[in-house]
Backbone as numpy.savetxt, mean C-alpha at the origin, in Angstrom:
# Nx Ny Nz CAx CAy CAz Cx Cy Cz
3.60 13.16 -22.29 2.88 11.80 -22.61 1.59 11.48 -22.29
1.01 10.82 -23.02 -0.50 10.83 -22.28 -0.19 9.68 -21.47
-0.51 9.44 -20.20 -0.64 8.28 -19.30 -1.95 7.88 -19.34
-2.03 6.30 -18.74 -3.18 5.68 -18.74 -3.95 6.45 -17.50
-5.34 5.96 -18.21 -6.48 6.94 -17.54 -6.10 6.47 -15.59
-5.79 5.15 -15.53 -5.77 4.62 -14.21 -5.26 5.40 -13.24
-4.22 5.90 -13.85 -3.12 6.62 -13.08 -3.64 8.27 -12.60
-4.37 8.74 -13.41 -5.05 9.80 -13.05 -5.94 9.69 -11.54
-5.56 9.66 -10.41 -6.11 9.36 -9.40 -6.75 10.35 -8.58
-6.55 11.28 -9.25 -7.16 12.71 -8.57 -8.71 12.97 -7.94
-9.43 11.43 -8.68 -11.17 11.75 -7.75 -10.70 10.73 -6.58
-9.60 9.70 -6.35 -9.42 9.17 -5.10 -8.96 9.83 -4.22
-7.64 10.71 -4.33 -7.67 12.03 -3.23 -8.29 12.81 -2.99
-9.21 12.75 -4.22 -9.98 14.17 -3.41 -10.88 13.69 -2.81
-11.41 12.18 -3.01 -12.61 11.15 -2.09 -11.66 11.49 -0.48
-10.30 11.03 -0.60 -9.72 11.02 0.96 -9.92 12.57 1.76
-9.50 13.48 1.14 -9.99 15.16 1.51 -11.24 14.75 2.00
-11.94 14.42 0.86 -13.85 14.76 1.63 -14.10 14.15 2.63
-13.65 12.80 2.78 -13.99 11.74 3.75 -13.73 12.39 5.26
-12.43 12.89 4.79 -11.32 13.04 6.07 -12.16 14.85 6.89
-12.81 15.42 5.49 -13.48 16.45 6.14 -14.71 16.14 6.61
-15.14 15.18 5.82 -16.88 14.60 6.58 -16.75 14.07 8.20
-15.77 13.34 8.22 -15.71 12.64 9.43 -15.23 13.96 10.57
-14.76 15.11 10.24 -14.58 16.21 10.85 -15.45 17.02 11.59
-16.43 17.04 10.55 -17.86 17.69 10.43 -18.91 16.98 11.48
-18.86 15.64 11.36 -19.87 14.71 12.12 -19.28 13.62 12.50
-18.17 13.44 13.39 -17.40 12.28 13.87 -18.67 11.23 14.47
-19.67 11.54 15.21 -20.49 10.61 15.67 -21.02 9.77 14.75
-21.12 9.78 13.91 -21.91 9.12 12.50 -21.28 7.42 12.55
-19.40 8.20 12.73 -18.64 6.32 11.91 -18.08 6.25 13.33
-18.11 6.72 14.54 -17.15 6.38 15.49 -17.89 4.81 15.66
-16.97 4.02 16.58 -17.14 2.88 17.28 -18.22 2.82 18.23
-19.37 2.00 17.64 -20.88 1.90 18.25 -22.09 3.24 18.03
-21.40 3.98 16.96 -22.08 5.02 16.47 -23.06 4.22 15.15
-24.02 5.08 14.46 -24.71 4.60 13.56 -24.38 3.78 12.49
-23.55 3.77 12.10 -23.04 2.81 10.96 -22.26 1.72 11.37
-22.16 1.72 12.69 -21.80 0.12 13.25 -20.24 -0.51 12.50
-19.30 0.48 12.73 -17.97 0.69 11.83 -17.24 -0.74 12.64
-17.48 -1.47 13.66 -16.99 -2.41 14.04 -17.41 -3.69 13.21
-18.45 -3.50 12.96 -18.84 -4.98 11.99 -18.78 -4.50 10.27
-19.44 -3.66 10.19 -19.56 -3.39 8.27 -18.41 -3.10 8.19
-17.30 -2.60 8.92 -15.87 -1.71 8.59 -15.22 -2.95 8.81
-15.12 -3.12 9.95 -13.91 -4.32 10.60 -14.22 -5.65 9.66
-15.34 -6.36 9.72 -15.53 -7.63 8.83 -15.90 -7.40 7.47
-16.93 -6.81 7.24 -17.84 -6.50 5.68 -16.89 -6.09 5.07
-16.58 -4.65 5.07 -15.54 -3.85 4.29 -14.29 -4.58 3.67
-13.66 -5.09 4.90 -12.33 -5.34 4.70 -12.10 -6.57 3.85
-13.17 -7.52 4.07 -13.52 -8.71 3.42 -13.97 -8.71 2.07
-14.79 -7.29 1.65 -14.83 -7.03 0.37 -13.92 -7.00 -0.72
-13.04 -5.94 0.14 -11.78 -5.51 -0.66 -11.05 -6.84 -1.02
-10.60 -7.98 -0.06 -10.13 -8.92 -0.30 -10.29 -9.63 -1.26
-12.19 -9.56 -1.17 -12.53 -11.04 -2.31 -12.74 -10.26 -3.77
-12.22 -8.79 -3.75 -12.35 -8.28 -5.00 -10.67 -8.21 -5.68
-10.04 -8.51 -4.96 -8.52 -8.96 -4.96 -8.59 -10.19 -5.73
-8.91 -10.94 -5.12 -8.75 -12.29 -5.77 -9.66 -12.47 -6.81
-10.95 -11.73 -6.91 -11.84 -11.68 -8.18 -10.84 -11.14 -9.55
-10.25 -9.93 -9.30 -9.21 -9.28 -10.20 -7.97 -9.93 -10.60
-7.22 -10.81 -9.39 -6.13 -11.21 -9.86 -5.75 -11.97 -11.26
-5.03 -12.22 -12.02 -5.03 -12.77 -12.95 -3.75 -13.59 -12.43
-4.21 -14.80 -12.03 -3.11 -15.56 -11.40 -2.32 -16.49 -13.21
-3.12 -16.47 -13.93 -2.54 -17.18 -15.30 -1.46 -16.19 -15.49
-1.43 -15.07 -15.60 -0.69 -13.96 -16.33 1.04 -13.90 -15.27
0.49 -14.59 -14.03 2.25 -14.81 -13.17 2.98 -15.85 -13.68
2.05 -16.99 -14.23 3.72 -18.16 -14.56 4.48 -17.53 -15.27
4.14 -16.54 -16.09 5.06 -16.11 -17.31 6.64 -16.00 -16.61
6.42 -14.81 -15.77 7.31 -14.15 -14.87 7.71 -15.20 -13.29
7.36 -16.20 -13.39 7.67 -17.37 -12.52 9.19 -17.47 -11.92
9.77 -17.56 -13.16 11.33 -18.09 -13.49 12.12 -17.40 -13.34
11.82 -15.93 -12.79 12.61 -14.84 -13.07 13.00 -14.82 -11.08
13.85 -15.92 -10.86 13.94 -15.86 -9.10 14.50 -14.90 -8.93
15.77 -14.15 -9.10 16.68 -13.00 -9.03 15.85 -11.90 -8.93
15.14 -11.60 -9.47 14.65 -10.29 -9.58 13.20 -10.23 -8.49
12.74 -11.57 -8.66 12.16 -11.67 -7.29 12.33 -11.46 -5.93
13.47 -12.20 -5.64 14.60 -11.87 -4.39 14.85 -10.75 -4.39
15.40 -9.54 -5.00 15.30 -8.57 -4.88 14.42 -7.56 -4.30
13.68 -7.38 -4.88 12.54 -7.01 -4.77 11.53 -7.12 -3.22
11.67 -8.23 -3.28 10.94 -9.37 -1.88 11.81 -8.35 -0.76
12.86 -8.94 -0.47 14.04 -8.47 0.46 14.04 -6.98 0.71
14.27 -6.43 -0.87 14.12 -4.80 -0.67 13.13 -4.63 0.02
11.66 -4.52 -0.34 10.41 -4.49 0.02 10.07 -4.51 1.61
10.55 -5.83 1.86 9.81 -6.51 3.31 11.02 -6.73 4.27
12.68 -6.48 3.77 13.60 -6.47 4.98 14.45 -5.45 4.86
14.83 -4.65 3.49 15.96 -3.43 3.67 14.95 -2.40 4.20
13.65 -2.25 3.35 12.86 -0.67 3.61 12.67 -0.37 5.23
11.89 -1.59 5.84 11.45 -1.01 7.00 12.38 -1.50 7.99
13.73 -1.82 7.86 14.62 -1.99 8.50 15.44 -0.14 8.30
15.51 0.07 7.13 16.33 1.39 6.96 15.44 2.70 7.49
13.85 2.54 7.64 13.11 3.22 8.05 13.42 3.51 9.60
13.35 2.12 10.16 13.40 2.07 11.68 15.22 2.56 12.29
15.93 2.38 11.36 17.21 3.31 11.78 17.26 5.32 11.53
16.38 5.01 10.39 16.49 6.65 10.37 15.48 7.37 11.64
14.53 6.69 11.72 13.38 6.91 12.86 14.44 7.41 14.17
15.32 6.06 14.72 16.18 6.29 15.85 16.14 7.91 16.01
17.12 8.89 14.52 17.25 9.91 14.79 16.48 10.66 14.84
15.34 10.50 14.04 14.09 11.52 14.39 13.20 11.67 15.05
13.74 10.57 16.48 12.91 10.70 17.54 13.49 11.74 18.39
14.86 12.42 18.13 14.83 13.60 18.73 14.62 14.70 18.53
13.95 14.38 17.67 13.18 15.85 17.22 11.54 16.25 17.41
11.34 17.42 17.36 9.99 17.52 18.01 8.60 17.05 16.78
8.81 16.21 15.92 7.85 16.19 15.20 6.86 14.59 15.92
5.35 14.60 16.03 4.88 14.21 16.34 5.11 12.42 16.54
5.18 12.12 17.49 5.92 10.89 17.69 4.75 9.24 16.99
3.33 9.65 16.92 2.66 8.70 16.29 2.81 8.78 14.47
2.97 10.69 14.02 3.20 10.44 12.62 4.81 9.15 12.38
5.66 9.75 13.57 6.61 8.87 13.01 6.61 7.36 13.07
5.63 6.63 14.15 5.25 5.31 13.82 4.60 5.13 12.78
3.67 6.03 12.31 2.72 5.99 10.97 4.31 5.94 9.71
5.09 6.23 9.94 6.53 6.49 8.93 6.38 4.75 9.04
7.18 4.44 9.70 7.17 2.92 10.25 6.52 1.65 9.51
5.30 2.14 9.68 4.04 1.54 9.34 4.09 1.03 7.99
4.58 2.52 6.69 4.42 2.24 5.93 5.56 1.52 5.78
7.00 1.74 5.51 8.02 0.19 5.32 7.44 -0.71 5.67
6.84 -1.23 6.56 6.16 -2.55 6.51 5.51 -3.16 5.77
4.82 -2.24 4.99 3.70 -2.78 4.18 4.05 -3.28 2.67
3.42 -4.06 1.87 3.95 -5.21 0.73 3.72 -3.98 -0.61
4.16 -4.23 -1.57 4.31 -3.75 -2.48 2.49 -3.68 -3.17
2.36 -2.51 -3.91 0.40 -2.65 -4.10 0.21 -3.50 -5.55
-0.68 -3.37 -5.55 -1.36 -4.43 -6.86 -1.17 -3.61 -7.84
-1.46 -2.23 -7.68 -1.89 -1.67 -9.11 -0.94 -0.67 -9.70
-0.46 0.24 -8.96 0.24 1.56 -9.05 1.62 1.40 -9.94
2.53 0.38 -9.23 3.57 -0.41 -9.64 3.75 -1.00 -11.32
2.74 -1.80 -11.27 2.57 -2.37 -12.98 2.07 -1.53 -13.91
1.08 0.02 -13.42 0.45 0.56 -14.60 2.01 1.63 -14.93
2.73 1.93 -13.90 3.74 2.74 -14.33 4.91 1.86 -14.85
5.10 0.26 -14.49 5.88 -0.29 -15.08 5.49 -0.35 -17.04
4.07 -0.57 -17.07 3.42 -0.48 -18.37 3.78 0.72 -18.94
3.36 1.63 -18.06 3.24 2.96 -19.39 5.18 3.20 -19.85
6.14 2.78 -18.79 7.34 3.29 -19.05 8.08 2.22 -20.51
7.01 0.90 -20.53 7.39 0.09 -21.57 8.56 -1.25 -20.65
8.76 -1.32 -19.47 9.27 -2.18 -18.48 8.90 -3.71 -19.11
9.23 -4.57 -17.95 9.08 -5.81 -17.49 7.28 -5.72 -16.72
6.84 -5.93 -17.25 5.38 -6.07 -16.84 5.03 -7.23 -15.97
5.43 -8.23 -16.55 4.80 -9.65 -16.21 5.65 -9.89 -14.69
6.75 -9.42 -14.78 7.47 -9.10 -13.40 6.92 -8.16 -12.65
6.64 -6.97 -12.99 5.61 -6.28 -12.45 4.66 -6.76 -11.73
3.81 -7.14 -12.27 2.54 -8.52 -11.99 2.64 -9.29 -10.84
3.83 -10.12 -11.42 4.43 -11.11 -10.10 4.68 -10.72 -9.14
5.35 -9.63 -9.15 5.82 -9.37 -8.01 4.97 -8.36 -6.80
4.04 -7.81 -7.40 3.16 -6.62 -6.59 2.19 -8.16 -5.98
1.82 -9.44 -7.13 0.72 -9.96 -6.52 1.34 -11.06 -5.39
2.80 -10.98 -5.44 3.34 -11.90 -4.64 3.60 -11.35 -3.66
4.31 -9.91 -3.36 4.08 -9.50 -2.36 2.97 -8.84 -1.64
1.75 -8.91 -2.05 0.81 -8.82 -1.41 0.49 -9.94 -0.55
0.84 -11.41 -0.87 0.11 -12.95 -0.77 1.11 -12.58 0.56
2.61 -12.50 0.27 3.42 -12.17 1.75 3.10 -11.42 2.67
2.51 -10.76 2.39 2.30 -8.97 3.08 1.08 -9.47 4.00
0.36 -10.50 3.51 -0.75 -11.01 4.42 -0.35 -11.41 5.90
1.26 -12.17 5.74 1.84 -12.69 6.59 2.39 -11.83 7.23
3.71 -11.41 6.34 4.76 -10.83 6.87 4.77 -9.26 7.45
3.55 -8.34 7.00 3.46 -7.29 7.47 2.88 -7.49 8.84
1.82 -7.95 9.38 1.67 -7.73 10.40 2.76 -8.19 12.09
3.57 -9.18 11.27 4.84 -9.67 12.11 5.60 -8.42 12.34
5.75 -7.55 10.67 6.80 -6.55 10.71 6.48 -5.52 12.25
4.71 -5.40 11.84 4.31 -4.14 12.35 4.67 -4.58 14.03
4.34 -5.83 14.24 4.52 -6.45 16.10 5.78 -6.27 16.35
6.89 -6.45 15.61 8.36 -6.38 15.58 8.61 -5.19 15.87
8.09 -4.11 15.09 8.60 -2.72 14.89 8.13 -1.89 15.89
6.77 -2.11 15.83 5.75 -1.37 16.97 5.26 -2.00 17.88
5.06 -2.97 18.04 4.13 -3.55 18.92 2.60 -3.35 18.59
1.86 -4.31 19.35 0.16 -4.16 18.93 -0.22 -3.63 20.17
-1.67 -3.32 19.96 -2.61 -3.24 20.93 -2.83 -4.09 22.03
-2.74 -3.72 23.52 -2.59 -4.49 24.09 -3.91 -5.57 24.43
-4.81 -4.77 24.17 -6.20 -5.27 24.63 -6.52 -6.17 22.95
-5.97 -6.58 21.89 -6.00 -7.42 21.01 -4.74 -8.26 21.20
-4.73 -9.57 21.33 -3.55 -10.90 21.53 -3.20 -11.39 20.07
-2.12 -11.58 20.33 -1.25 -12.29 18.98 -2.36 -12.95 17.92
-3.14 -13.89 18.77 -3.50 -15.29 18.09 -5.20 -14.23 17.24
-5.48 -13.16 18.24 -6.45 -12.85 17.73 -6.28 -11.65 16.41
-5.37 -11.52 16.53 -5.11 -10.65 15.22 -4.99 -11.53 13.89
-4.06 -12.53 14.11 -4.00 -13.69 13.02 -5.02 -14.35 12.83
-5.84 -14.87 13.44 -7.07 -15.40 13.08 -8.18 -14.41 12.42
-8.19 -12.85 12.75 -9.09 -12.16 12.12 -8.26 -11.59 10.71
-7.28 -11.82 10.74 -6.68 -11.74 9.11 -7.44 -12.74 8.62
-6.95 -13.69 8.92 -7.36 -15.35 8.01 -8.77 -15.16 7.45
-9.58 -14.98 8.70 -11.13 -14.71 8.10 -11.43 -13.31 6.86
-11.10 -12.37 7.36 -10.94 -10.83 6.37 -10.01 -11.02 5.26
-9.08 -11.41 5.20 -8.41 -11.54 4.27 -7.92 -12.58 3.54
-7.50 -13.62 3.86 -6.79 -14.72 3.28 -8.18 -15.91 2.78
-9.20 -15.92 3.69 -10.71 -16.81 3.12 -11.52 -15.80 1.98
-11.23 -14.28 2.25 -11.68 -13.93 0.82 -11.20 -13.66 -0.39
-9.93 -13.95 -0.26 -9.03 -13.92 -1.35 -9.08 -14.66 -2.01
-8.84 -16.49 -1.26 -8.96 -17.45 -1.74 -10.34 -17.78 -2.39
-11.91 -17.43 -2.15 -12.64 -17.48 -2.69 -13.10 -16.75 -3.72
-12.26 -15.73 -3.74 -12.51 -14.57 -4.74 -11.07 -15.49 -5.98
-10.70 -16.00 -5.64 -9.74 -16.90 -6.79 -10.77 -17.81 -7.25
-11.07 -18.53 -6.74 -11.90 -19.91 -6.83 -13.14 -19.32 -8.01
-14.00 -18.20 -7.24 -15.13 -17.61 -8.05 -14.40 -17.39 -9.60
-13.26 -16.64 -9.64 -12.95 -16.18 -10.97 -12.83 -17.19 -11.91
-12.36 -18.43 -11.47 -12.32 -19.92 -12.38 -13.29 -19.82 -13.11
-14.71 -19.65 -12.44 -15.87 -20.00 -12.89 -16.62 -18.87 -13.85
-16.14 -17.38 -13.37 -16.25 -16.72 -14.58 -15.75 -16.02 -15.13
-14.54 -16.37 -15.50 -13.38 -15.70 -15.86 -13.85 -15.25 -17.46
-14.23 -15.84 -18.13 -14.42 -15.27 -19.48 -15.63 -13.72 -19.67
-16.68 -14.25 -18.47 -17.75 -13.06 -18.40 -16.21 -11.76 -17.74
-15.98 -12.20 -16.53 -14.98 -11.01 -16.59 -13.98 -10.27 -17.37
-13.73 -11.01 -18.58 -12.87 -10.64 -19.35 -13.74 -9.96 -20.62
-14.94 -10.10 -20.72 -15.67 -9.32 -21.61 -16.31 -7.91 -21.07
-16.65 -8.31 -19.61 -16.91 -7.10 -18.89 -16.19 -5.82 -18.65
-15.01 -6.71 -17.92 -13.96 -5.78 -17.47 -14.76 -4.75 -16.68
-15.41 -5.61 -15.31 -15.81 -4.79 -14.11 -14.33 -3.77 -13.51
-15.13 -2.79 -12.78 -14.19 -1.69 -12.30 -13.09 -2.03 -10.92
-12.83 -2.94 -10.64 -12.33 -3.46 -9.66 -11.45 -2.58 -8.67
-10.69 -1.63 -9.63 -9.92 -0.94 -8.53 -10.93 0.22 -8.30
-11.78 0.79 -8.96 -12.87 2.16 -8.39 -13.37 1.19 -7.14
-14.08 0.09 -7.09 -14.88 -0.38 -6.32 -13.46 -0.60 -4.92
-12.86 -0.87 -5.15 -11.49 -1.25 -3.96 -11.76 0.41 -3.15
-11.03 1.16 -4.03 -11.20 2.51 -3.61 -12.22 3.32 -3.08
-13.76 2.61 -3.13 -14.64 3.14 -2.28 -14.94 2.48 -1.34
-14.47 1.28 -1.29 -15.14 0.62 -0.19 -13.36 1.09 1.15
-12.26 1.10 0.48 -11.51 2.38 1.19 -11.61 3.38 1.57
-12.54 3.90 0.80 -12.53 5.46 1.47 -13.66 5.46 2.90
-14.19 4.73 2.98 -15.22 4.21 3.89 -14.46 3.74 4.83
-13.42 2.53 4.74 -12.42 2.76 6.15 -12.32 4.06 6.47
-11.40 4.82 5.42 -10.70 5.95 5.90 -11.60 6.60 6.81
-13.02 6.74 6.47 -13.59 7.66 7.00 -14.11 7.57 8.65
-14.30 6.37 8.28 -14.92 5.88 9.97 -13.40 5.70 10.68
-12.13 5.25 10.19 -11.14 5.64 11.25 -10.82 7.21 11.38
-10.82 8.42 10.96 -10.83 9.54 11.20 -12.13 10.15 12.08
-12.82 9.42 11.96 -14.45 9.71 12.90 -14.06 9.53 14.38
-13.01 8.39 14.49 -12.78 7.90 15.59 -11.67 9.16 16.44
-10.98 9.66 15.61 -10.05 10.62 16.08 -10.36 11.80 16.31
-11.16 12.29 15.39 -11.81 13.16 15.82 -13.15 13.54 16.84
-13.80 12.43 17.20 -14.32 11.99 18.46 -13.62 12.03 19.69
-12.27 11.89 19.70 -11.28 11.90 20.73 -10.58 13.36 20.74
-10.98 13.90 21.78 -10.58 15.28 22.53 -9.09 15.39 22.49
-8.10 14.26 22.98 -7.12 14.64 23.23 -5.85 14.42 22.22
-6.55 14.49 21.10 -5.60 13.79 19.87 -5.60 15.53 19.00
-3.93 16.04 19.08 -3.71 17.14 18.44 -2.64 16.87 17.28
-2.76 17.45 16.07 -1.92 17.57 15.03 -1.42 18.73 14.50
0.19 18.67 14.74 0.41 19.92 14.47 1.02 20.37 12.81
1.11 21.45 12.19 1.14 21.30 10.56 2.80 21.06 10.68
3.12 21.62 11.51 4.92 21.46 11.31 5.43 20.19 11.08
4.86 19.06 11.82 4.80 17.69 11.43 4.36 17.02 10.20
3.32 17.96 9.95 2.55 16.98 9.05 3.71 17.89 7.77
3.87 18.79 7.40 4.91 19.63 6.31 6.15 18.50 6.47
6.67 18.44 7.72 8.09 17.76 7.87 7.81 16.23 7.10
6.75 15.48 7.33 6.35 14.29 7.02 6.41 14.32 5.67
5.71 14.75 5.02 5.11 14.93 3.44 7.19 15.01 2.78
7.81 16.30 3.57 9.31 16.05 2.90 9.76 14.83 2.71
9.87 14.48 4.11 10.07 13.05 4.10 9.82 11.89 3.80
8.66 11.94 3.15 8.15 10.62 2.59 8.58 10.95 1.12
8.43 11.90 0.04 9.12 12.40 -1.01 10.62 12.44 -1.35
11.41 12.84 0.09 12.76 12.15 0.20 13.09 10.79 0.22
12.39 10.26 1.13 12.43 8.63 1.19 12.56 7.79 -0.53
11.51 8.33 -1.07 10.99 7.73 -2.04 11.70 8.04 -3.33
12.37 9.08 -3.59 13.72 9.47 -4.73 14.84 8.98 -4.52
15.05 8.72 -2.53 16.55 7.94 -2.36 16.27 6.63 -2.91
15.35 5.91 -2.29 14.92 4.36 -2.43 14.92 4.23 -4.25
14.43 5.01 -5.00 14.51 4.54 -6.03 15.56 4.90 -6.72
16.19 5.77 -6.55 17.83 6.05 -7.15 18.74 4.78 -6.31
18.53 4.34 -5.80 19.54 3.19 -4.42 18.88 1.85 -5.55
17.63 1.78 -5.68 17.29 0.51 -6.66 17.64 0.51 -7.85
17.87 1.99 -8.22 18.41 2.00 -9.79 19.87 1.64 -9.76
20.78 1.96 -9.09 22.07 1.97 -8.76 22.50 0.47 -8.64
21.79 -0.37 -7.52 21.73 -1.84 -7.47 21.29 -2.56 -8.74
20.44 -2.47 -9.34 20.25 -2.95 -10.35 20.54 -2.87 -11.84
21.45 -1.56 -12.00 22.34 -1.49 -13.38 23.70 -1.67 -13.21
24.35 -2.52 -11.98 25.50 -2.62 -11.95 25.83 -3.81 -13.25
26.84 -3.59 -13.84 27.52 -4.30 -14.55 27.15 -5.78 -14.18
27.37 -6.48 -13.08 27.27 -7.88 -12.94 25.79 -8.41 -12.00
24.63 -7.42 -12.36 23.59 -7.50 -11.66 22.76 -8.66 -12.41
22.70 -8.70 -13.70 22.15 -10.10 -14.73 20.72 -9.34 -15.05
20.41 -8.31 -14.78 19.29 -7.64 -15.19 19.29 -6.54 -16.32
18.16 -6.91 -17.14 18.45 -6.03 -18.23 17.47 -4.55 -18.21
17.41 -3.81 -18.59 16.55 -2.36 -18.63 15.38 -2.36 -18.34
14.62 -3.50 -18.92 13.57 -3.51 -18.29 13.12 -4.11 -16.99
13.79 -5.10 -16.70 13.88 -5.58 -15.46 14.14 -4.57 -14.42
14.98 -3.59 -14.59 15.25 -2.72 -13.91 13.95 -1.26 -13.56
13.06 -1.23 -14.92 12.19 -0.24 -14.36 11.40 -0.83 -13.22
10.82 -2.75 -13.68 10.01 -3.18 -13.01 10.51 -2.82 -11.04
11.74 -3.36 -11.22 12.43 -3.12 -9.82 12.45 -1.99 -9.09
12.52 -0.84 -9.99 12.60 0.59 -9.37 10.81 1.07 -8.78
9.70 0.38 -9.47 8.76 1.06 -9.17 8.18 0.13 -8.09
8.25 -1.31 -7.89 7.93 -2.59 -7.35 8.50 -2.50 -6.07
9.79 -2.31 -6.02 10.31 -2.23 -4.63 10.05 -0.75 -3.68
9.98 0.24 -4.30 9.50 1.28 -3.56 8.11 1.63 -3.45
7.14 0.99 -4.23 5.94 1.77 -3.87 4.97 0.85 -2.64
4.17 1.53 -2.03 3.68 0.54 -0.68 2.30 0.42 -1.47
1.45 -0.60 -0.28 0.06 -0.79 -0.50 -0.96 -0.08 0.61
-1.84 0.79 0.04 -2.72 1.30 0.78 -3.97 0.40 0.58
-4.25 -0.28 -0.26 -5.52 -1.33 -0.14 -5.16 -2.16 0.84
-4.29 -2.74 0.96 -3.60 -3.65 1.77 -3.70 -3.25 3.39
-2.73 -1.74 3.04 -2.48 -1.45 4.55 -3.29 -0.71 5.20
-4.83 -0.16 4.96 -4.71 0.13 6.08 -5.93 -0.36 6.74
-6.31 -1.57 5.78 -7.45 -2.43 6.31 -6.66 -3.34 7.07
-5.16 -3.35 7.57 -4.14 -4.08 8.06 -4.02 -3.57 9.73
-3.68 -1.99 9.06 -3.61 -1.37 10.47 -5.02 -1.26 11.02
-6.20 -1.12 10.64 -7.29 -1.49 11.24 -7.31 -2.61 12.24
-6.84 -3.54 11.55 -6.96 -5.20 12.32 -5.92 -5.03 12.94
-4.58 -4.51 12.90 -3.11 -5.12 14.01 -3.34 -3.49 15.05
-4.01 -2.59 15.39 -3.92 -1.48 15.99 -5.63 -1.32 16.43
-6.53 -2.23 16.36 -7.70 -2.20 16.96 -7.22 -1.51 18.26
-8.09 -0.82 18.61 -8.44 -0.28 20.08 -7.40 1.14 20.05
-6.33 1.52 19.40 -5.46 2.44 19.62 -6.20 3.85 19.06
-6.16 4.74 20.11 -6.86 6.13 19.67 -5.92 7.02 19.05
-4.61 6.60 18.58 -4.05 7.47 17.34 -3.84 6.54 16.44
-4.72 5.97 16.01 -4.73 4.91 14.42 -4.60 5.73 13.47
-5.58 6.78 13.41 -5.37 7.64 12.15 -4.44 8.74 11.91
-3.65 8.89 13.44 -2.09 9.45 13.20 -1.42 8.80 12.51
-1.86 7.46 12.84 -0.27 6.26 12.55 -0.55 6.09 11.13
-2.25 6.06 10.29 -2.34 6.03 9.07 -1.86 7.35 8.16
-1.80 8.43 8.47 -1.66 9.85 7.79 -0.28 9.46 6.86
0.63 9.24 7.04 1.94 8.82 6.39 1.49 8.14 5.44
0.89 6.89 5.40 0.45 6.02 4.57 -0.25 6.65 3.37
-1.33 7.37 4.10 -2.06 8.15 3.29 -1.72 9.35 2.43
-0.75 9.68 2.75 0.19 10.64 1.94 1.24 10.28 0.74
1.40 8.92 1.18 2.34 7.95 0.49 1.91 7.54 -0.83
0.91 7.23 -0.42 0.15 6.46 -1.75 0.04 7.91 -2.99
-0.61 9.05 -2.33 -0.52 9.55 -3.99 0.76 10.40 -4.29
2.08 10.21 -3.32 3.10 10.95 -3.26 4.06 9.98 -4.90
3.10 8.29 -4.21 4.24 7.57 -5.28 3.66 7.63 -7.04
2.42 7.96 -6.96 1.34 7.96 -7.94 2.10 8.72 -8.64
2.31 10.48 -7.99 2.78 12.09 -8.64 4.09 11.29 -9.17
5.03 10.96 -8.45 6.23 10.90 -8.32 6.64 10.33 -9.38
6.09 8.79 -9.47 6.44 7.95 -10.58 5.99 8.52 -11.82
4.30 9.19 -12.05 4.21 9.53 -13.14 4.66 10.96 -13.82
5.78 11.76 -12.82 6.41 12.83 -13.32 7.72 11.82 -13.99
8.05 10.90 -13.47 9.54 10.23 -13.59 9.05 9.34 -15.01
8.01 8.90 -15.39 7.87 7.86 -16.38 8.97 8.54 -17.70
8.31 9.58 -18.49 9.56 10.01 -19.68 11.00 9.87 -19.37
11.15 10.37 -18.18 12.67 10.08 -18.34 13.10 8.74 -17.74
12.44 8.05 -17.19 12.90 6.66 -17.20 12.79 5.49 -18.41
11.63 6.20 -19.24 11.45 5.69 -20.69 12.41 5.69 -22.09
13.38 7.22 -21.68 14.20 7.66 -22.47 15.94 7.01 -22.33
15.58 6.73 -20.39 16.97 5.92 -20.48 16.91 4.66 -20.67
15.56 4.01 -20.81 15.56 2.02 -21.16 15.84 2.52 -22.17
15.25 3.12 -23.40 15.14 3.20 -24.75 16.55 3.42 -25.38
17.28 4.44 -24.73 18.65 4.68 -24.86 19.81 3.01 -24.60
19.43 2.42 -23.44 20.36 1.26 -22.77 19.79 0.14 -24.02
18.62 0.04 -24.38 17.96 -1.08 -25.43 18.85 -0.74 -26.81
19.25 0.40 -26.65 19.66 0.42 -28.51 21.32 0.23 -28.37
């Protein structure tokens, strides 16, 4: 079946590969203190631009219809921001005795701490014909919660850079995440009709800015001679990420289809995608803020960079199967 065009993220995945390759060839261009001045252009301007863009594109009026489905929202948010990071932490206690790169394992923990994305979970829920309003609400609400909860989870499970005090992290998050998001929502109120007519490519704009952030992050890595990434660890991490996604999707399916769950098949579809997908758009800027000064920041970022295309690929492949299940249940 033909999936929505926005699901075809090949250009973005290719973009990630290209910016990492560019960073490898000429890391001096994007390092801290280099010609691009990422400590200003990325840390403040690019991150603020992403969240202003999110505030501008977020249709708050669409969320009101889904607001009252409290049981579904609780399920998704508790699974995403409590169960997911805790389960990953327990799993990593076992993996810590293996020879897998410790920074990639820390990166797996950061994936668990991330909120749901605003786009992919909604697109896939819509492609199946599930409860789109619930998916929109939980993706947006989860992103708002993530602004506060994700940094706390990262600090709880991993600790922060000793050079960045707790208050500094949250003041920077407030100025570069919360304030631009609110300004975006205010501006949206005045130009809503124009936005509806023109439909600016919000997703593409955020993705391009995100590529800049990824580029400068890897410039710092390749400029550091002490960092080494072995292929064995990378292959194992890819396998683990696909396994985590499959198992968690199956787990949310089992929980939400129990006879006393009270969820419809359309609700289950929204739950499966919203509970297991993680936001790259929120994640990379947050890691950049919380782990400022970490020489291994890009290695910590790698699992999230893998998780993003993996969730879209896996979700796209499962759309026909989930759709046929939902249709058969509704009959």
